[in-house]
Coordinates of C-alpha atoms and ligand atoms in Angstrom, one line a residue:
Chain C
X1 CA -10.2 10.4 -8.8
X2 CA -13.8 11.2 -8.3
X3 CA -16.1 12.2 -11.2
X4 CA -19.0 14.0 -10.9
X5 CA -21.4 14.1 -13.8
X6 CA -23.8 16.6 -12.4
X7 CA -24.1 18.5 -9.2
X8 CA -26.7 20.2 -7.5
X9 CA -27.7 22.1 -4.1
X10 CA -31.9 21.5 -3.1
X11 CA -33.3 24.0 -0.7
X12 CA -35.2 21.0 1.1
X13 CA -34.0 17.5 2.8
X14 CA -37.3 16.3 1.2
X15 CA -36.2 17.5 -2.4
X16 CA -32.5 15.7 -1.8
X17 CA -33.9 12.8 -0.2
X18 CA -36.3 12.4 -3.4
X19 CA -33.0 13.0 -6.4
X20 CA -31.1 10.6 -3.8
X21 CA -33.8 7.9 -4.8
X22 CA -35.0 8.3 -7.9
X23 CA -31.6 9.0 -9.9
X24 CA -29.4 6.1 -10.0
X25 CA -25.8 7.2 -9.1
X26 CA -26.8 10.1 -6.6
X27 CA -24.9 10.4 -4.1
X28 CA -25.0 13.0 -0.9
X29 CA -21.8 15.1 -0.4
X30 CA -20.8 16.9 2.6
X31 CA -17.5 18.7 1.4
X32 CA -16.5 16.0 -1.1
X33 CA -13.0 16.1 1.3
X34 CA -13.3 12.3 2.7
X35 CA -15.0 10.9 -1.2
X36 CA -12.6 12.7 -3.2
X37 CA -9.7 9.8 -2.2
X38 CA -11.5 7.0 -3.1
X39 CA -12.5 6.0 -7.5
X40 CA -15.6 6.8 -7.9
X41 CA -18.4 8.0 -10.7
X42 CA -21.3 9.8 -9.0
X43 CA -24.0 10.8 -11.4
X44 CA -25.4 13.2 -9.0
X45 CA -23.7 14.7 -6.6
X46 CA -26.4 16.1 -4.2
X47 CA -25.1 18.8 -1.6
X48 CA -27.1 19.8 1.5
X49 CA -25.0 23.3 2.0
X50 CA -29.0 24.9 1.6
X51 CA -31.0 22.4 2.9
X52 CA -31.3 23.9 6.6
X53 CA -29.1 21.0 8.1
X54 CA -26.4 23.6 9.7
X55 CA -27.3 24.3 13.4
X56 CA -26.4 23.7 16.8
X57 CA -29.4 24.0 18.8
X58 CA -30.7 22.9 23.2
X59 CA -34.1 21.7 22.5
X60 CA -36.1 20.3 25.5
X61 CA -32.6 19.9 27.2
X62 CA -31.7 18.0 23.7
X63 CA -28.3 18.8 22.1
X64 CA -29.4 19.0 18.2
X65 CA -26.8 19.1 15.4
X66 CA -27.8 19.7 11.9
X67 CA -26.3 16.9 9.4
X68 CA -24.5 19.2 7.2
X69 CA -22.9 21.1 9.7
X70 CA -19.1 21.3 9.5
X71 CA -17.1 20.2 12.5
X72 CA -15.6 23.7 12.9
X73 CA -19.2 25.1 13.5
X74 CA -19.8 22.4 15.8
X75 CA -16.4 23.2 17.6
X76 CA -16.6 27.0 18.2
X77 CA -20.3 26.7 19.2
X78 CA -21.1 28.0 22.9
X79 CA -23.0 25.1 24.0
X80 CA -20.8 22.4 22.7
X81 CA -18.1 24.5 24.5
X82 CA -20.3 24.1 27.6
X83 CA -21.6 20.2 27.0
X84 CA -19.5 17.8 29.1
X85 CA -17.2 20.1 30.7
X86 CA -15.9 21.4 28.0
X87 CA -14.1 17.7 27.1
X88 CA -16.6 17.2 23.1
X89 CA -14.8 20.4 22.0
X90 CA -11.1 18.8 23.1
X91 CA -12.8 15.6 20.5
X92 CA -13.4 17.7 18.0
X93 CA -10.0 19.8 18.1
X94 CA -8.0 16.2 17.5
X95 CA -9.5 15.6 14.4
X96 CA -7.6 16.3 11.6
X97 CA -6.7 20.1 10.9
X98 CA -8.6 23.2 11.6
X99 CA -9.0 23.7 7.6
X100 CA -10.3 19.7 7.2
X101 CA -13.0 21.0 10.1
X102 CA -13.8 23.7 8.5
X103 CA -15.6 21.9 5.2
X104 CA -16.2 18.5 6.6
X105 CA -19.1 17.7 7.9
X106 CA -20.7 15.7 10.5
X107 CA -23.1 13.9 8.5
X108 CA -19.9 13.5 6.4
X109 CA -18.1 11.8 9.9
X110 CA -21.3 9.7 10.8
X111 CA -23.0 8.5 8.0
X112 CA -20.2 6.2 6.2
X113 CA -19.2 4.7 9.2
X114 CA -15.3 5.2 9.5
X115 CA -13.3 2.7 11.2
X116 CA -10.6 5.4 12.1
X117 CA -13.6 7.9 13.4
X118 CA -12.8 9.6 16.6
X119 CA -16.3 11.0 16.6
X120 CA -18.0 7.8 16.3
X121 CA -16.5 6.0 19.4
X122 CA -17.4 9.4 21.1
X123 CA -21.2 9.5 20.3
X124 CA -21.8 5.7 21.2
X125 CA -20.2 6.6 24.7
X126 CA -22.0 9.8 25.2
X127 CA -25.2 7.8 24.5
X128 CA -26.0 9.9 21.4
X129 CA -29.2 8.8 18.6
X130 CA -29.0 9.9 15.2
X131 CA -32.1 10.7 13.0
X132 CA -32.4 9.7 9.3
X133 CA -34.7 10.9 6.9
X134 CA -36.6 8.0 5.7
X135 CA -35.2 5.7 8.5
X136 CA -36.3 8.0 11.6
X137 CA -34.9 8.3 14.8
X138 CA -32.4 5.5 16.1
X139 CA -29.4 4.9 18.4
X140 CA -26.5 5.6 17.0
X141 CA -25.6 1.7 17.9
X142 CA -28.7 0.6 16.3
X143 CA -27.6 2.7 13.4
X144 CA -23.6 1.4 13.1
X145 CA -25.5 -2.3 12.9
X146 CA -28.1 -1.2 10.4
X147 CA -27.0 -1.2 6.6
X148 CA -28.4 1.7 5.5
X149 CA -26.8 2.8 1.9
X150 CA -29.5 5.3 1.0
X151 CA -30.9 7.5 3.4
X152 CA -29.9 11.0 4.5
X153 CA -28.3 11.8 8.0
X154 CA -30.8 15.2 9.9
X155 CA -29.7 15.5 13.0
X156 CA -27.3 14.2 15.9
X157 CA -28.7 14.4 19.2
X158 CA -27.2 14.3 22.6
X159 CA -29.6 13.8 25.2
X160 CA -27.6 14.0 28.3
X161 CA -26.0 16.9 28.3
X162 CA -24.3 16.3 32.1
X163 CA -22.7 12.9 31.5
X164 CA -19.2 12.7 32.5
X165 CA -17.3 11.7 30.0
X166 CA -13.4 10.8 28.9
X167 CA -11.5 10.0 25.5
X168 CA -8.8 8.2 25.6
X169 CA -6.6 7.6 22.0
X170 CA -3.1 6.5 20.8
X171 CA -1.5 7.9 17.9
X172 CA 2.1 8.6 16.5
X173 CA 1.7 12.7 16.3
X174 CA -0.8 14.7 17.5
X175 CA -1.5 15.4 13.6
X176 CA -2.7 11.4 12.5
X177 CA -5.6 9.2 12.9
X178 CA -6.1 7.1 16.1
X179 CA -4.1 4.2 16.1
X180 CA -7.4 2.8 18.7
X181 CA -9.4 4.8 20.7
X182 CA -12.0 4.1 23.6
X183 CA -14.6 6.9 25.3
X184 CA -16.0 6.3 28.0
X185 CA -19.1 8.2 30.1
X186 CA -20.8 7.9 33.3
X187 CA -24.3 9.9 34.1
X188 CA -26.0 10.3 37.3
X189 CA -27.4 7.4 38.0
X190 CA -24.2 5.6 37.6
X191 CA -24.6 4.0 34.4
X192 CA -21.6 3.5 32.8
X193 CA -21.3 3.4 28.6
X194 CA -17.4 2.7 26.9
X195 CA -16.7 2.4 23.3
X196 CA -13.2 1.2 21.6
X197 CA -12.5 2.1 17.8
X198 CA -9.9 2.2 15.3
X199 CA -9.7 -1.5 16.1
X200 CA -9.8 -0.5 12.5
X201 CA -13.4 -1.2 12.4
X202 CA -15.8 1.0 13.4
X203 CA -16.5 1.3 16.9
X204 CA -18.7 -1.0 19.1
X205 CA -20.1 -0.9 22.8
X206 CA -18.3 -2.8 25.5
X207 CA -21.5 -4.1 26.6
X208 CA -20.0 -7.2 29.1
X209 CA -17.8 -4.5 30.6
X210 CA -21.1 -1.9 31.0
X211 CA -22.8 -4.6 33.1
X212 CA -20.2 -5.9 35.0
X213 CA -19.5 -2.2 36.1
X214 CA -23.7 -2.3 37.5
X215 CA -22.4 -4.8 40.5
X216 CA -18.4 -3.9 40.2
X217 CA -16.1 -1.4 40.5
X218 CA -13.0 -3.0 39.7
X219 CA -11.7 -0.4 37.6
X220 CA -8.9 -3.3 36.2
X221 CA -10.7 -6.0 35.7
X222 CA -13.6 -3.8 33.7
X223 CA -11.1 -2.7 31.5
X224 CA -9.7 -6.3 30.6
X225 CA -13.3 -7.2 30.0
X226 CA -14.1 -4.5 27.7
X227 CA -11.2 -5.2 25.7
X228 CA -11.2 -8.7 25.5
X229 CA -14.6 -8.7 23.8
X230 CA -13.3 -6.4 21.3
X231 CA -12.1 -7.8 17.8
X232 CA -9.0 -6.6 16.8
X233 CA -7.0 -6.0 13.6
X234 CA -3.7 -5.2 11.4
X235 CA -3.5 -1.8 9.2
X236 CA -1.1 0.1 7.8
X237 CA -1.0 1.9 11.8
X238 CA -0.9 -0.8 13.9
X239 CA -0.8 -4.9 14.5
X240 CA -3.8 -6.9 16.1
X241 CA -1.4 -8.0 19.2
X242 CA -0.4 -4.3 19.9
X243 CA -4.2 -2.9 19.5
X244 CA -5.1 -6.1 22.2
X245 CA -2.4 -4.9 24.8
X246 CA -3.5 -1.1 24.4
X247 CA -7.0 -1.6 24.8
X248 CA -7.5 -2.2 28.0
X249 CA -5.2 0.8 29.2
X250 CA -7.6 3.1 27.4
X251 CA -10.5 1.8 29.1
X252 CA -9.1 1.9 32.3
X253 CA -7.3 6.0 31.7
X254 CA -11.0 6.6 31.0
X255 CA -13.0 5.2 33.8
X256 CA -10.8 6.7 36.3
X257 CA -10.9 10.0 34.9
X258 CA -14.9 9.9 34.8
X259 CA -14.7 8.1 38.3
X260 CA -12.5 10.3 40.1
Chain Z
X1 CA -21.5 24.6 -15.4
X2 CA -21.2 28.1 -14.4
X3 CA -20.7 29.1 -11.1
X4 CA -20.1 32.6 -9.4
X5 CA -17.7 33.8 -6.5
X6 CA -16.6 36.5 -4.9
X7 CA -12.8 36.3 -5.4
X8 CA -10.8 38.8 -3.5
X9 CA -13.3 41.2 -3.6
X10 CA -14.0 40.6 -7.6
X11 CA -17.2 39.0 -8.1
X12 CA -16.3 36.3 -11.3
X13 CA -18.5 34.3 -13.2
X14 CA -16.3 30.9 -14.1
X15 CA -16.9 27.6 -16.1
X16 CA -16.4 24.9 -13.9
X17 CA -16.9 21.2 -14.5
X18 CA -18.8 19.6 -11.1
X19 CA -15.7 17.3 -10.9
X20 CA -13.2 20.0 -10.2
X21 CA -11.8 21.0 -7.1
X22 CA -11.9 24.8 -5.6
X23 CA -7.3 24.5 -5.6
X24 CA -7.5 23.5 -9.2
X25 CA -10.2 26.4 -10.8
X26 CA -8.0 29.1 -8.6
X27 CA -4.6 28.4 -10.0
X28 CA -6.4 27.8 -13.9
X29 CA -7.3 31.5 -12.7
X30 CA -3.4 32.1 -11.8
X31 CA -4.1 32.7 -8.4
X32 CA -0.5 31.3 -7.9
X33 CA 0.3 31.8 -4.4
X34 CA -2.3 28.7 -3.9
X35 CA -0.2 26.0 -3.8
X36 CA -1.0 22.2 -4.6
X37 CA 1.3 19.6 -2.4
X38 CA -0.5 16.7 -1.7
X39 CA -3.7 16.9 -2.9
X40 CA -5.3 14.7 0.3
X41 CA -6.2 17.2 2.6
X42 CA -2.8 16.8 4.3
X43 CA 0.1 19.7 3.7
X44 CA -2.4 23.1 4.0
X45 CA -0.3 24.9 1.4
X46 CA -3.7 25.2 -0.8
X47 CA -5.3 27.0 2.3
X48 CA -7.7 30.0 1.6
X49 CA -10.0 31.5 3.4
X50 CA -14.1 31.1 2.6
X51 CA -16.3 33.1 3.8
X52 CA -13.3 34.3 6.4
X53 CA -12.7 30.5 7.4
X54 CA -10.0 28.6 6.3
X55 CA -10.0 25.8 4.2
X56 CA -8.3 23.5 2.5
X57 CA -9.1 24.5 -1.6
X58 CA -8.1 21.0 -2.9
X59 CA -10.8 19.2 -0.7
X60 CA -13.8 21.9 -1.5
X61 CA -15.8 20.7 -4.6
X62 CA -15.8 24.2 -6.9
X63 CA -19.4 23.6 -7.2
X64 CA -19.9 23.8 -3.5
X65 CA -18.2 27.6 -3.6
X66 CA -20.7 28.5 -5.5
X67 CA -21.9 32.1 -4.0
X68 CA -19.1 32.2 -1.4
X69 CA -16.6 34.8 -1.0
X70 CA -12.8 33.1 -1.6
X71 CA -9.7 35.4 -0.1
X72 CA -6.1 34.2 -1.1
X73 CA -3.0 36.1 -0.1
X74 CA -3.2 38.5 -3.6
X75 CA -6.2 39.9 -1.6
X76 CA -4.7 40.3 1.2
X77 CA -1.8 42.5 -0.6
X78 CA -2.7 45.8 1.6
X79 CA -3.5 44.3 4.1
X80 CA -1.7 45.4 7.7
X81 CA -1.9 41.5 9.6
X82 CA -0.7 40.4 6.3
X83 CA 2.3 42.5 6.3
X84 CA 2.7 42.1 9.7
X85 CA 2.7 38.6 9.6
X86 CA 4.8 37.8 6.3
X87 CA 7.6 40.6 7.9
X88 CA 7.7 38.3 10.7
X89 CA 8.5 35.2 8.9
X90 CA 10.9 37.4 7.3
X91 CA 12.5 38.8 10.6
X92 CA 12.9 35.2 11.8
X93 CA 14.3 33.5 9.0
X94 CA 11.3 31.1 8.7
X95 CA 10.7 31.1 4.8
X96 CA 13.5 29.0 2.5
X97 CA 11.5 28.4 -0.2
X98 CA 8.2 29.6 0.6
X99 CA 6.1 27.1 -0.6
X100 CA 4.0 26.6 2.7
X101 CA 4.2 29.9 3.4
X102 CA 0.7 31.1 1.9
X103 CA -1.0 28.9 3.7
X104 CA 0.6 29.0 6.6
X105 CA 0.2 32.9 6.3
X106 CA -3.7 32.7 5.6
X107 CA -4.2 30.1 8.8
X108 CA -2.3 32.3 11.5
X109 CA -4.4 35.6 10.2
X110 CA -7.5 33.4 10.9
X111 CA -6.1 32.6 14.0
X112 CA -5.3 36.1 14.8
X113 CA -8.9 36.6 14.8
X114 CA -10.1 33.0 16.5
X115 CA -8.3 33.1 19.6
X116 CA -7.5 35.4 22.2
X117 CA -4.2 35.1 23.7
X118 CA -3.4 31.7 22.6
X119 CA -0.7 29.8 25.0
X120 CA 2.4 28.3 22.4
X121 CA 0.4 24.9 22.7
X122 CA -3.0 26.3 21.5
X123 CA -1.3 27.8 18.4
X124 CA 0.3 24.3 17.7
X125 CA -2.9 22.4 17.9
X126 CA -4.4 25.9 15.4
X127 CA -1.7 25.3 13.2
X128 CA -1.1 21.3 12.9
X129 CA -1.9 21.3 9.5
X130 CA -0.2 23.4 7.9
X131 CA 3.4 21.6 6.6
X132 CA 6.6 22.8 6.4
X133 CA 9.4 20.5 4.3
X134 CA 11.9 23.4 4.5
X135 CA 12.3 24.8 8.1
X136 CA 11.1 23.2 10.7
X137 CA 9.1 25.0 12.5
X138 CA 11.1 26.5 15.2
X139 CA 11.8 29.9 13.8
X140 CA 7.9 29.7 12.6
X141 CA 6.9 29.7 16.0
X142 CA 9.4 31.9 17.0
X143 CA 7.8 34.5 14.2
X144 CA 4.2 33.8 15.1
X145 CA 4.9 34.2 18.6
X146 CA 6.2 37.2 18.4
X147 CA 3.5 38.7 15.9
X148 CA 1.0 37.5 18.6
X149 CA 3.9 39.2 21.8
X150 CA 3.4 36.3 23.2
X151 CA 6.2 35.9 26.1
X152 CA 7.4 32.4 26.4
Ligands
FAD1 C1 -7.3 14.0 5.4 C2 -8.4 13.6 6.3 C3 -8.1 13.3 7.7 C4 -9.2 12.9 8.6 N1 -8.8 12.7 9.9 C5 -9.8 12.3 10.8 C6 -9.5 12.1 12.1 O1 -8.4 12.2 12.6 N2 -10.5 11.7 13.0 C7 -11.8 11.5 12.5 O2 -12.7 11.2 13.3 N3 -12.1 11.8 11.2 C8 -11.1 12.2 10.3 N4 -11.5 12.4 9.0 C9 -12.8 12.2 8.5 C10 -13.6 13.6 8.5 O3 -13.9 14.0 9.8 C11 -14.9 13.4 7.7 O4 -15.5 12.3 8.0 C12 -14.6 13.4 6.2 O5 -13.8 14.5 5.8 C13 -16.0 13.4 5.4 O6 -16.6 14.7 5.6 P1 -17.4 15.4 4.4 O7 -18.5 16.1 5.1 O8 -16.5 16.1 3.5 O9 -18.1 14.1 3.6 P2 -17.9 13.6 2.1 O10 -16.5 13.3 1.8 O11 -18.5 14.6 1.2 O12 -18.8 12.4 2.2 C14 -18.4 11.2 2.9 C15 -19.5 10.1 2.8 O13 -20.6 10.5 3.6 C16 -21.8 10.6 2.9 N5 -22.6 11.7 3.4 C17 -22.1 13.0 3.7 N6 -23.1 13.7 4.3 C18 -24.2 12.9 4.5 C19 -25.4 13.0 5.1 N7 -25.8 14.2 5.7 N8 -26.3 12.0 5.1 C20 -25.9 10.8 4.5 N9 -24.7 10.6 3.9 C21 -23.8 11.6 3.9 C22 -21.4 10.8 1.4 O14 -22.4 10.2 0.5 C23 -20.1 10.0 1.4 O15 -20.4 8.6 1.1 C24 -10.5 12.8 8.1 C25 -10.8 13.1 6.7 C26 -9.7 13.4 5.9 C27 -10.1 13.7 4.4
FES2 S1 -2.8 20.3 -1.3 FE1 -4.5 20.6 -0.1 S2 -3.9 19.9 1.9 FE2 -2.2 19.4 0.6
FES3 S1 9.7 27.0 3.6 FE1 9.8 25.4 2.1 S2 8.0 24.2 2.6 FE2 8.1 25.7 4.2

């Protein structure tokens, strides 16, 4: 059970970032649909619905997406339908139901760094920054290393618009959370990004795997790189030993889609 | 605190505490056709549709409807798709106790409206959240298919 003492909806991200400080127990809400299952009091629950954070929006060749915007908007807009060919709207369609979409938001997705997240492992392949609105503009690796409690999440923003790009996930039903999932991109000057999640933790760059790919090709032994310096672990969904042995078939489904 | 929305067309002032969920203040207003199942965001039998969207009502803060325009399946009552669509379930046998049904009714009208000659698998992937413990989804699909003549 959540309880919410007071609630309220500022017109600014200046005038939510300054309750979010200054009150003790304020907290931000996109939708309340991810906070409501954990126990929690919140003495201020501060929602951005009016705060001017909902857009999708090319800005010198810059995707931008506002932090309250909910991953349906994100999903049925044109140029996310357009970005990648066409493969971030097929990411956005596996999470969860089209009604969960519809109020959840991606501030929501990013901001508490979700182990399960299938957005998360997504965004660190396609290269993505995020901007905060005390912290300022970051990668969103920087970011997922960072512990920032108290800040607001602005904007996501995908810079390369043309990367190629492939998800890759395992899960019992179309209809559940990734049992592990791994993105990985390519752009046009051949550098190579790949991300594994739902290890449970939250996701994390295969960096040894990235530079090996610079001199190497070998699309086998990249993927056994990338997941062996991967931790793994046991949940509810899935051992360590099983996640280990998926890994690098991910990896390697996505970099020959993106090479081919 | 006092909130206002436009509930099937009735605009109502209602006393809401900032705790409460959007499933829980409809059904204290006996909107009874929204159901509660599991109360995590999983089942879609407390689906309505905001601001022509669906949603799931038990994972919207009532607070955060302040202003918005809520449609359950009482508001739909004259409503051709809505016939169209229930007399299909009908037809097909897909309702035994009717529990999901609202919901399920609510998401394929927005559907209706979202896509364009959906293939069978695009209507799955529309309509993964909405549970059924009764019937098991075959003659659904059969029903939905044929509201949307789709040939298979
Ligand atoms: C049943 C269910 C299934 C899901 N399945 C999947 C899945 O399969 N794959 C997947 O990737 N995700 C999944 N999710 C996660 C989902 O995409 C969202 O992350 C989640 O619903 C939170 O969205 P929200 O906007 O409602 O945030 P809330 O629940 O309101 O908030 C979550 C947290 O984020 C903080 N927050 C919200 N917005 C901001 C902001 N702009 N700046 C800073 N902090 C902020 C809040 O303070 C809170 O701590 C699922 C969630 C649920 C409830
Ligand atoms: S009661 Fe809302 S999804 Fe189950
Ligand atoms: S008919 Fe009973 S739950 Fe669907």
């Amino acid at each position: 059970m959540i309880e919410i003492k007071e609630y309220c909806r500022p017109k600014t991200v200046e005038e939510a970032y300054e309750k979010l400080i200054n009150i003790e127990g304020a907290e931000i809400i996109g939708s309340g649909a991810f906070m409501r299952l954990s126990s929690r009091k919140i003495n201020l629950a501060i929602d951005l619905q009016d705060a001017g954070l909902n857009y999708v929006k090319l800005e010198n060749d810059e995707i931008k997406i506002g932090g309250a915007t909910p991953l349906g908007d994100v999903e049925r807009n044109e140029i996310i339908k357009n970005a990648f060919s066409g493969k971030l709207v097929e990411v956005f369609q596996m999470i969860w139901s089209v009604q969960l979409r519809n109020i959840a938001t991606i501030g929501g997705t990013v901001f508490p760094r979700l182990g399960f997240s299938d957005l998360i492992t997504t965004l660190l392949a396609l290269n993505a920054d995020v901007v905060l609105f005390n912290n300022g503009r970051m990668p969103l690796e920087v970011f997922l290393e960072e512990k920032i409690r108290k800040d607001i999440l602005v904007e996501i923003i995908l810079k390369n618009k043309d990367m190629k790009f492939s998800f890759q996930n395992v899960r019992n039903s179309f209809y559940d959370f990734s049992i592990l999932n791994a993105a990985v991109s390519v752009d046009k000057d051949n550098n190579y990004r790949i991300a594994i999640g739902a290890r449970p933790a939250v996701a994390k760059l295969a960096i040894n795997a990235m530079n090996y790919l610079k001199e190497n090709k070998n699309i086998e032994e990249v993927a056994k790189i990338a997941a062996q310096e991967m931790d793994y672990g046991t949940n509810i969904k899935g051992s360590k030993e099983y996640r280990e042995m998926v890994a690098p078939v991910l990896v390697k489904r996505g970099l020959e889609e993106v090479i081919k | 605190m006092k909130i206002k929305m436009t509930i099937n067309n009735v605009l109502k002032e209602v006393e809401v505490s900032p705790s409460e969920f959007l499933l829980d203040v409809l059904r204290r207003l006996d909107y009874m056709s929204v159901k509660k199942g599991c109360d995590t965001g999983t089942c879609g039998v407390c689906t309505v549709l905001m601001d022509g969207k669906p949603v799931l009502s038990c994972s919207v803060l009532a607070a955060s409807a302040d202003g918005h325009k809520i449609t359950t399946i009482e508001g739909l009552r004259d409503d051709p798709e809505f016939k169209a669509i229930s007399q299909a379930l009908l037809d097909e046998g897909a309702d035994q106790c009717g529990f999901c049904s609202p919901g399920l009714i609510l998401n394929v009208y927005a559907m209706k409206r979202d896509l364009k000659n959906p293939t069978e698998e695009e209507m799955k992937k529309y309509l993964v959240g909405n549970l059924c413990r009764c019937t098991g989804y075959v003659p659904q699909m059969r029903a939905i298919k044929k509201y949307f003549e789709v040939r298979s």
